[in-house]
XYZ file of C-alpha atoms in Angstrom:
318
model
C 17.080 1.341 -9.595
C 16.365 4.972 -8.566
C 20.272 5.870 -7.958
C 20.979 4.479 -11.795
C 18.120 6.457 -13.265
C 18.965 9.431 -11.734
C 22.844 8.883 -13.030
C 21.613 8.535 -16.132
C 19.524 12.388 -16.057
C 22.967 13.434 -14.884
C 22.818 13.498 -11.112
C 25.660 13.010 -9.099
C 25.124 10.186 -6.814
C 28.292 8.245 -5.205
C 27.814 4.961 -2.746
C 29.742 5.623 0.345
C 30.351 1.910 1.057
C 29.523 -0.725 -0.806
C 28.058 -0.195 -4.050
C 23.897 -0.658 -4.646
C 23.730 0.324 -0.523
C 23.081 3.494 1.116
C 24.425 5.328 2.727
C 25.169 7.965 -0.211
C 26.312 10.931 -0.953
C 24.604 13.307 -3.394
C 26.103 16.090 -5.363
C 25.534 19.079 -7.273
C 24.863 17.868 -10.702
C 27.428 18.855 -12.879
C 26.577 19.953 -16.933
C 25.292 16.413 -18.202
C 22.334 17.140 -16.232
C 19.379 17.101 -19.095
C 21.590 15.501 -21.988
C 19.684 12.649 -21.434
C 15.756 12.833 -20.550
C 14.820 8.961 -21.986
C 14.648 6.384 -19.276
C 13.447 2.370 -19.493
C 12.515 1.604 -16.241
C 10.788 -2.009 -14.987
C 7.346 -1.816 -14.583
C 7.110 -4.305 -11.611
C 9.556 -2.001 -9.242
C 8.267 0.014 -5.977
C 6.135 3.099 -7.302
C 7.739 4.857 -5.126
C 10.783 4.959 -7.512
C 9.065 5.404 -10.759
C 7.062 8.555 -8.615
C 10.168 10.219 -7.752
C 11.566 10.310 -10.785
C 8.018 11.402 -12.628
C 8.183 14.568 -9.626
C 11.361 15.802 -10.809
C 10.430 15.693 -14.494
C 8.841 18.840 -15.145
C 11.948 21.036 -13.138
C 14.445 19.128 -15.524
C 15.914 20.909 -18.706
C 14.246 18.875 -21.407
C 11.769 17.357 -19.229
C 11.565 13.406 -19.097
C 10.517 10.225 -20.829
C 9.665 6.806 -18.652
C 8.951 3.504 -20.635
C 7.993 0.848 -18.473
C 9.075 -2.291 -19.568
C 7.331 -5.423 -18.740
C 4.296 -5.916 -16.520
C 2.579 -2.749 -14.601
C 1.781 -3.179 -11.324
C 1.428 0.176 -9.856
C -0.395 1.983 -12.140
C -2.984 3.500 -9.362
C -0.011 4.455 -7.774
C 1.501 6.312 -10.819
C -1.531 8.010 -12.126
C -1.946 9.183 -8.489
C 0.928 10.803 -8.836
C 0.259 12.320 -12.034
C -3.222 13.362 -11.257
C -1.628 15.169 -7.766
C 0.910 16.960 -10.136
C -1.443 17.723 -12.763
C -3.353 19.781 -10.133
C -0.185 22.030 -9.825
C -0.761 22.781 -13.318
C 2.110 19.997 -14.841
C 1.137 18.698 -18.268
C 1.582 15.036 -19.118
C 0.589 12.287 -21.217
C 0.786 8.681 -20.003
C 0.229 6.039 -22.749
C 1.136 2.393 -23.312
C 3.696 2.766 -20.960
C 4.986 5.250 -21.577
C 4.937 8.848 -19.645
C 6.021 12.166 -20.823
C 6.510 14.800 -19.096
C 7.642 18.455 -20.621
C 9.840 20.782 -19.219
C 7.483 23.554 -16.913
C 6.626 24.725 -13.622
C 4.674 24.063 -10.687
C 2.323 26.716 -9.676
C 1.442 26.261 -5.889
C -1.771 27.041 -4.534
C -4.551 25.866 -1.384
C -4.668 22.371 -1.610
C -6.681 19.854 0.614
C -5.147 16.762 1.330
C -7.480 13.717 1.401
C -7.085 11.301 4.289
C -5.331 8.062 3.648
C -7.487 5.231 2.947
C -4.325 2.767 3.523
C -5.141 3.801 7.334
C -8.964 3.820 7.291
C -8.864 0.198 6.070
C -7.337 -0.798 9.342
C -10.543 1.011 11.246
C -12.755 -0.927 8.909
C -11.259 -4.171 9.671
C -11.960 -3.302 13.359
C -15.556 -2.729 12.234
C -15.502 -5.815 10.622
C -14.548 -8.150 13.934
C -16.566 -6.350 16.130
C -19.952 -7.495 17.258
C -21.357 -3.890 16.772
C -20.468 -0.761 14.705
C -21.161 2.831 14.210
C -18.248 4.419 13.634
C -17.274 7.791 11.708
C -14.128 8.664 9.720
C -13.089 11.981 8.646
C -11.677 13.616 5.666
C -11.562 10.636 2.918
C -13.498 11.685 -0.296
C -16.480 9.799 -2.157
C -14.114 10.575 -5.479
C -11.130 9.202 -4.295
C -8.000 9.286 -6.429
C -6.137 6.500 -4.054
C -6.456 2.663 -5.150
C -7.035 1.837 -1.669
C -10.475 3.763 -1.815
C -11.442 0.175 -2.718
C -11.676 -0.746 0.890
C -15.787 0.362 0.865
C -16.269 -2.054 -1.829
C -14.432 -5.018 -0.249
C -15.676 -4.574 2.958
C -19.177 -4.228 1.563
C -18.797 -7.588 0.724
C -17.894 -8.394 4.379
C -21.301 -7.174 5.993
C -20.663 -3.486 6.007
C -22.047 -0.133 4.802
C -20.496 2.590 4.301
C -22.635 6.158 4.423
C -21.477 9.305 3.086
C -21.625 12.498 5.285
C -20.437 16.273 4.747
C -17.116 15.988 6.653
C -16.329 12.165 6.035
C -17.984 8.760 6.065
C -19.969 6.329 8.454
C -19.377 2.412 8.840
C -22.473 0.617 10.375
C -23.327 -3.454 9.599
C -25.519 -3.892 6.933
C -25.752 -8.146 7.265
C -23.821 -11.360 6.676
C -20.079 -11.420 5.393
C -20.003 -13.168 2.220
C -18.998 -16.904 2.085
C -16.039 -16.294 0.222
C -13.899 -13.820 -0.954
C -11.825 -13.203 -4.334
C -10.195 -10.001 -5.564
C -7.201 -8.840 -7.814
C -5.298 -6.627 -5.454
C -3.283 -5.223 -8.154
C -4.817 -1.621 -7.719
C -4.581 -2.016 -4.357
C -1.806 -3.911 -2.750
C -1.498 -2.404 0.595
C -4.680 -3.224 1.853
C -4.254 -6.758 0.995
C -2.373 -7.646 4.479
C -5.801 -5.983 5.878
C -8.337 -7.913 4.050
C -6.131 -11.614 4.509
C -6.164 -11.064 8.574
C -9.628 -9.736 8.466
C -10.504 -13.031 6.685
C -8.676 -15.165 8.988
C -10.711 -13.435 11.919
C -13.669 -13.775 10.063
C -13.240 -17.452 8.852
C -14.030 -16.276 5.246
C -11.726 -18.491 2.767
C -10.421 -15.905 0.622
C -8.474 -16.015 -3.121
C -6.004 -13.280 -3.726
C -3.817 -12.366 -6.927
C -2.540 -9.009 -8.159
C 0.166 -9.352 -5.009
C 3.149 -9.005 -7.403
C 4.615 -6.502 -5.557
C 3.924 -7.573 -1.829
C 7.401 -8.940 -2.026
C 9.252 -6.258 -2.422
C 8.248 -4.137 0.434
C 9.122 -2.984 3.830
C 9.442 -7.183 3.896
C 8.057 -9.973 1.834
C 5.131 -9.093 3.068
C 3.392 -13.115 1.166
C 5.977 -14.411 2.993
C 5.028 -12.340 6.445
C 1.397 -13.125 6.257
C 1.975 -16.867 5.682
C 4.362 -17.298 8.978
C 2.271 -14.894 11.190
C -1.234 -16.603 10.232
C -0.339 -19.981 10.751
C 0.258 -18.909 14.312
C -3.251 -18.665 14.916
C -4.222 -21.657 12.440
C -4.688 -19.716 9.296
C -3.401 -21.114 5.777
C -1.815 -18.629 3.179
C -0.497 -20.615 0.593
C 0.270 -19.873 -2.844
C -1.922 -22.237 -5.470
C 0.291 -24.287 -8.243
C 0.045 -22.694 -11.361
C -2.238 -25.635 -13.597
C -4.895 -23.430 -11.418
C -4.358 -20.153 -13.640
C -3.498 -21.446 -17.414
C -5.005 -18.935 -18.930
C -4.517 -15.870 -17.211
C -1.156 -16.093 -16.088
C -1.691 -14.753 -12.808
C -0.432 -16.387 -9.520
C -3.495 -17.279 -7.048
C -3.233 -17.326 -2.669
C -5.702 -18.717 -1.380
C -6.709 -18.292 2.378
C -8.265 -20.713 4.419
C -8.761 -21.331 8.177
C -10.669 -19.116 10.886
C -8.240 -17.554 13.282
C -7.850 -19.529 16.897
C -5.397 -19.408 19.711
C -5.162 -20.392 23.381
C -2.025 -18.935 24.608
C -1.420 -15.439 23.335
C -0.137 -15.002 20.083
C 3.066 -12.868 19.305
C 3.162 -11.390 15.975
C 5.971 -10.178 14.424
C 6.251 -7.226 12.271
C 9.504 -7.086 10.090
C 9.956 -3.541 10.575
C 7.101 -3.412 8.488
C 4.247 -0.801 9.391
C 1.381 -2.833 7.961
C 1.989 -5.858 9.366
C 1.570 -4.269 12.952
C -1.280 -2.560 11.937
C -2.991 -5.910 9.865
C -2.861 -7.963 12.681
C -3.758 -5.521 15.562
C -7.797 -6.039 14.654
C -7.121 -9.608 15.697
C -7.067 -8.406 18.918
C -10.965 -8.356 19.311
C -11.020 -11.718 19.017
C -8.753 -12.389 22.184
C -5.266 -10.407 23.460
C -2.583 -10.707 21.006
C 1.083 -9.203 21.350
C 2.852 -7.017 18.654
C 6.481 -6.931 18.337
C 7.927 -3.753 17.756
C 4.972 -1.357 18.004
C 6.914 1.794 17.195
C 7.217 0.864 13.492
C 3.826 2.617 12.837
C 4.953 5.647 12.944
C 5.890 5.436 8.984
C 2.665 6.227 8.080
C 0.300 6.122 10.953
C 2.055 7.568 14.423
C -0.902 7.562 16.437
C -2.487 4.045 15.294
C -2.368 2.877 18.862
C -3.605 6.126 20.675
C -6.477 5.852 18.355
C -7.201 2.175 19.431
C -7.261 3.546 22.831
C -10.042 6.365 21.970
C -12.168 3.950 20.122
C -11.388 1.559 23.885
C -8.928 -0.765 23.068
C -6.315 -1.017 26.366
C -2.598 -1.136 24.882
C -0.452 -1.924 26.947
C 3.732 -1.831 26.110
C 5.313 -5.218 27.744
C 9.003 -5.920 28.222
C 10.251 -8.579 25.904
């Protein structure tokens, strides 16, 4: 979807081998760069696409126009984006759908980069299986413009508190997780891996939606969590739809407390979050995770910071 829409600004994008497949090669655009500024995009693609595209607006000769067709289900993603760019001094408007984006240009300047809550919600999940907690993370914001900033919520609902100091936050227990859980992860998908395993550890039955995009991935990441939880006993099964008549939206519920007696191998898809999801398990009893290199997409030193906080890691043949 990205190589089209760019063809159709007027880049000059060619597939080496077989079409819709990298590798590519990427030209100079030639003079039908800016003829065309319009684009209909789907709404339900990666963000990562539609963010792209929204970067290069302002830098393009008549700017650009995205429509999003069909259902939205990034938009924390998007207006992250936005709201990022905006603080470079781009203008834009972003209604029903639709985002617009004048031709202008960035002005740089000091800008602080908030930690990623994606990566703190792994640290909180540790907080959440452990027997005891006092632990301080630095850099993430009270205002946070990132979905995942939900995390403090959620896991408020799990037992713990979260206290803000000058330079960061503090996670102590506050009491009892809640008997059940139900959210809408649609402003937050990639903490819902997270919150299912921390459920399973917990024995929390949990109800999920908003996971429209969990599919389309690094991996099917519904997929993923249903094959790697029912290795420690754990149900993650999507509910028939007579459940969700009105709404529309597709429910997942959770249900089983995590359990093993030989050690469990978890695989992780070349998928990031899947290594870093199920690694809290690990307080529970020793677990194995395959591949452990594939953090290093967004988190490189997940497992040296296990190690600090006094996990032992160890890297096993096989």
């Amino acid at each position: 979807p990205l190589v089209e829409a760019l063809r159709t600004l007027g880049a000059r994008i060619e597939y080496i081998g077989q079409e819709g497949f990298p590798p590519l090669r990427i030209l100079p655009p030639g003079d039908e760069l800016g003829n065309q500024y319009k684009l209909h995009i789907p709404a339900n693609i990666s963000s990562q696409f539609i963010s792209a595209l929204l970067m290069v607006g302002p830098v393009l000769p008549r700017g650009i126009e995205v429509k999003l067709e069909g259902k939205l289900v990034s938009a924390s993603y998007l207006q992250m984006t936005l709201d990022m760019m905006n603080d470079f001094d781009i203008d834009y408007t972003f209604h029903e759908q639709i985002i617009r984006i004048p031709p202008q240009k960035y002005r740089g300047h000091t800008y602080r980069v908030e930690s990623d809550w994606s990566a703190a919600s792994y640290h909180y999940a540790n907080a959440a299986l452990a027997k005891d907690v006092d632990l301080h993370l630095r850099g993430l914001l009270p205002k946070s413009m990132q979905g995942d900033a939900a995390t403090t919520e959620l896991f408020g609902r799990l037992g713990l508190q979260t206290t803000w100091e000058s330079d960061g936050l503090r996670i102590t227990r506050s009491g009892a997780p809640a008997s059940m859980l139900e959210h809408d992860f649609l402003l937050c998908p990639d903490i819902a891996q997270t919150m299912a395993v921390v459920l399973a550890g917990l024995g929390v039955p949990g109800l999920f939606t908003g996971l429209e995009t969990l599919s389309i991935k690094e991996t099917d990441r519904i997929a993923a969590l249903r094959d790697e939880l029912i290795k420690v006993s754990v149900a993650f099964s999507q509910m028939p739809n007579r459940f969700s008549p009105r709404t529309g939206k597709t429910y997942y519920m959770l249900e089983g407390k995590a359990h093993w007696e030989e050690t469990p191998t978890f695989a992780t898809y070349h998928d990031h979050r899947m290594a870093m999801a199920f690694a809290p398990l690990s307080l529970i009893a020793p677990v194995r995770i395959e591949d452990p290199k594939v953090v290093g997409k967004s988190y490189p030193d997940f497992w040296k910071d296990l190690t600090k906080l006094g996990w032992t890691v160890q890297l096993v043949d096989g």
